[in-house]
Amino acid sequence: MIDVHCHMLPGIDDGSKDLMTSLDLAQAAVADGITHALMTPHHMNGRYTNHAADVIRMTDGFQGELDRNNIPLTIYPCQEVRINGQLLDAIDHGDILTCDASGHYVLIEFPSDDVPLYTQNMLFEVMQRGMIPVIVHPERNTRLMKHPGLLYQMIERGAFAQVTASSYVGTFGKKV
């Protein structure tokens, strides 16, 4: 099984606080049947900035720790990127990591309570650059919960959506 959205890198965002916690999370993931995982720290969300080169370096370092501790998990660098006015510039300057080696799928996060007015245009521009936006945890966005047609429009135009497993099993409540 592959985890496509994982905050397991130690100490760089709101995920794992330190190496020991990260190793424990990795062992739990393997116990659950996960063999591969994308490391997706937040990037450009107003609180965290995790540049592509840093994420690659940290992912390589953590893979080394996994190997030293005989944890059979293969990890890959990626980012969970907040949609914002600097997104296209960051893509054009190589500061955005995709989820795949071919450079197609990029994880896009919205603010938790809104969908910016420029979203459709921004997603179009991302697609013009040969990338497919993957909207992460749309089920937790209050605007999309009230207006699911907005997400449907994005999907119709070529975006994908990624639902969080915790939402699927009810961790965040029945509405989500």
Coordinates of C-alpha atoms in Angstrom, one line a residue:
M1 CA 0.0 0.0 0.0
I2 CA 1.2 3.6 -0.7
D3 CA 0.5 6.5 1.5
V4 CA 0.3 9.5 -0.8
H5 CA 0.0 12.2 1.9
C6 CA 2.2 11.8 4.9
H7 CA 3.6 14.3 7.5
M8 CA 6.3 12.0 8.9
L9 CA 9.5 14.0 8.3
P10 CA 10.8 14.9 11.8
G11 CA 10.3 18.4 13.1
I12 CA 9.5 20.4 10.0
D13 CA 5.8 21.1 10.1
D14 CA 2.7 20.1 12.2
G15 CA 3.4 16.4 11.7
S16 CA 6.1 14.4 13.6
K17 CA 7.9 16.4 16.3
D18 CA 11.2 14.5 16.3
L19 CA 13.1 11.5 14.9
M20 CA 11.9 9.0 17.4
T21 CA 8.3 9.9 16.8
S22 CA 8.9 9.6 13.0
L23 CA 10.5 6.2 13.4
D24 CA 7.5 5.1 15.5
L25 CA 5.1 6.4 12.9
A26 CA 7.0 4.6 10.2
Q27 CA 6.9 1.3 12.1
A28 CA 3.1 1.7 12.6
A29 CA 2.7 2.4 8.9
V30 CA 4.6 -0.7 7.9
A31 CA 2.5 -2.7 10.4
D32 CA -0.6 -1.4 8.6
G33 CA 0.7 -2.7 5.3
I34 CA 2.2 0.5 3.9
T35 CA 5.4 -0.1 1.9
H36 CA 5.9 3.3 0.2
A37 CA 5.0 6.8 1.4
L38 CA 5.2 10.4 0.0
M39 CA 6.7 12.8 2.5
T40 CA 4.4 15.9 2.1
P41 CA 5.4 18.7 4.4
H42 CA 3.4 21.9 4.2
H43 CA 4.9 24.5 1.8
M44 CA 4.0 28.2 1.4
N45 CA 1.0 28.0 3.8
G46 CA 1.8 31.2 5.8
R47 CA 3.2 29.1 8.6
Y48 CA 5.6 26.7 7.0
T49 CA 8.0 27.1 4.1
N50 CA 9.7 23.8 3.1
H51 CA 11.6 24.4 -0.2
A52 CA 12.0 21.6 -2.6
A53 CA 15.8 21.2 -2.0
D54 CA 15.3 21.0 1.7
V55 CA 12.5 18.4 1.5
I56 CA 14.7 16.3 -0.8
R57 CA 17.6 16.5 1.6
M58 CA 15.4 15.7 4.7
T59 CA 13.7 12.8 2.9
D60 CA 17.1 11.3 2.0
G61 CA 18.3 11.7 5.6
F62 CA 15.1 10.1 7.0
Q63 CA 15.3 7.2 4.5
G64 CA 18.8 6.6 5.9
E65 CA 17.4 6.5 9.4
L66 CA 14.7 4.1 8.3
D67 CA 17.3 1.8 6.7
R68 CA 19.6 1.9 9.8
N69 CA 16.6 0.9 11.9
N70 CA 15.6 -1.9 9.5
I71 CA 12.2 -0.3 8.9
P72 CA 11.1 -1.5 5.4
L73 CA 9.5 1.7 4.2
T74 CA 10.5 3.5 1.0
I75 CA 9.9 7.2 1.1
Y76 CA 9.8 9.9 -1.6
P77 CA 9.9 13.7 -1.4
C78 CA 6.8 15.7 -2.2
Q79 CA 5.0 18.8 -0.7
E80 CA 1.6 19.8 0.3
V81 CA 1.5 23.3 -1.3
R82 CA -1.0 26.0 -0.3
I83 CA -2.6 27.7 -3.2
N84 CA -1.5 31.3 -3.2
G85 CA -0.3 34.1 -5.4
Q86 CA 3.3 32.8 -5.5
L87 CA 2.5 29.3 -6.6
L88 CA 3.1 29.7 -10.3
D89 CA 6.4 31.5 -9.7
A90 CA 7.5 28.7 -7.3
I91 CA 6.6 26.1 -10.0
D92 CA 8.5 28.0 -12.7
H93 CA 11.6 28.2 -10.4
G94 CA 11.6 24.5 -9.5
D95 CA 10.6 24.9 -5.9
I96 CA 7.5 22.7 -6.1
L97 CA 7.8 18.9 -5.8
T98 CA 5.4 16.6 -7.5
C99 CA 4.2 13.2 -6.3
D100 CA 5.6 11.3 -9.2
A101 CA 8.8 11.0 -11.1
S102 CA 7.2 12.3 -14.3
G103 CA 6.4 15.6 -12.6
H104 CA 2.7 15.5 -13.2
Y105 CA 0.8 15.4 -9.9
V106 CA 1.0 18.3 -7.4
L107 CA -0.7 18.3 -4.0
I108 CA -2.7 21.6 -3.6
E109 CA -4.1 22.7 -0.3
F110 CA -6.8 25.3 0.3
P111 CA -7.3 27.4 3.4
S112 CA -9.5 25.3 5.8
D113 CA -12.5 27.6 5.5
D114 CA -12.4 29.0 2.0
V115 CA -11.6 28.5 -1.6
P116 CA -9.8 31.6 -3.0
L117 CA -11.6 33.5 -5.8
Y118 CA -8.6 32.9 -8.1
T119 CA -8.6 29.1 -7.7
Q120 CA -10.1 28.1 -11.1
N121 CA -7.7 30.4 -12.9
M122 CA -4.7 29.2 -10.8
L123 CA -5.5 25.6 -11.4
F124 CA -5.8 26.2 -15.1
E125 CA -2.4 27.8 -15.1
V126 CA -0.9 24.9 -13.1
M127 CA -2.4 22.5 -15.8
Q128 CA -0.9 24.7 -18.5
R129 CA 2.5 23.8 -17.0
G130 CA 1.8 20.1 -17.5
M131 CA 0.8 19.4 -13.9
I132 CA -2.4 17.9 -12.5
P133 CA -3.5 19.5 -9.3
V134 CA -4.6 17.1 -6.6
I135 CA -6.8 18.9 -4.1
V136 CA -5.9 17.5 -0.7
H137 CA -8.6 16.9 2.0
P138 CA -11.4 18.8 0.2
E139 CA -13.8 17.2 2.6
R140 CA -12.4 19.2 5.5
N141 CA -12.8 22.6 3.7
T142 CA -15.9 24.4 5.1
R143 CA -16.7 26.2 1.8
L144 CA -16.5 22.9 -0.2
M145 CA -18.7 21.2 2.4
K146 CA -21.3 23.8 1.9
H147 CA -20.8 24.1 -1.9
P148 CA -19.6 20.7 -3.2
G149 CA -20.3 21.8 -6.7
L150 CA -17.2 23.9 -6.6
L151 CA -15.1 20.8 -6.2
Y152 CA -17.1 19.1 -8.9
Q153 CA -16.2 22.0 -11.3
M154 CA -12.5 21.6 -10.5
I155 CA -12.7 17.8 -11.1
E156 CA -14.6 18.3 -14.4
R157 CA -11.7 20.6 -15.5
G158 CA -9.0 18.1 -14.8
A159 CA -8.1 18.3 -11.1
F160 CA -8.1 15.3 -8.8
A161 CA -9.1 15.1 -5.2
Q162 CA -7.5 13.2 -2.3
V163 CA -9.6 12.3 0.7
T164 CA -8.0 11.8 4.0
A165 CA -8.4 8.2 5.4
S166 CA -9.3 9.7 8.8
S167 CA -12.2 11.5 7.2
Y168 CA -13.3 8.4 5.4
V169 CA -13.6 6.4 8.7
G170 CA -15.3 9.3 10.6
T171 CA -12.5 10.7 12.7
F172 CA -13.5 14.2 11.9
G173 CA -17.2 13.6 12.5
K174 CA -20.2 12.7 10.4
K175 CA -20.4 15.8 8.3
V176 CA -16.9 15.3 7.0

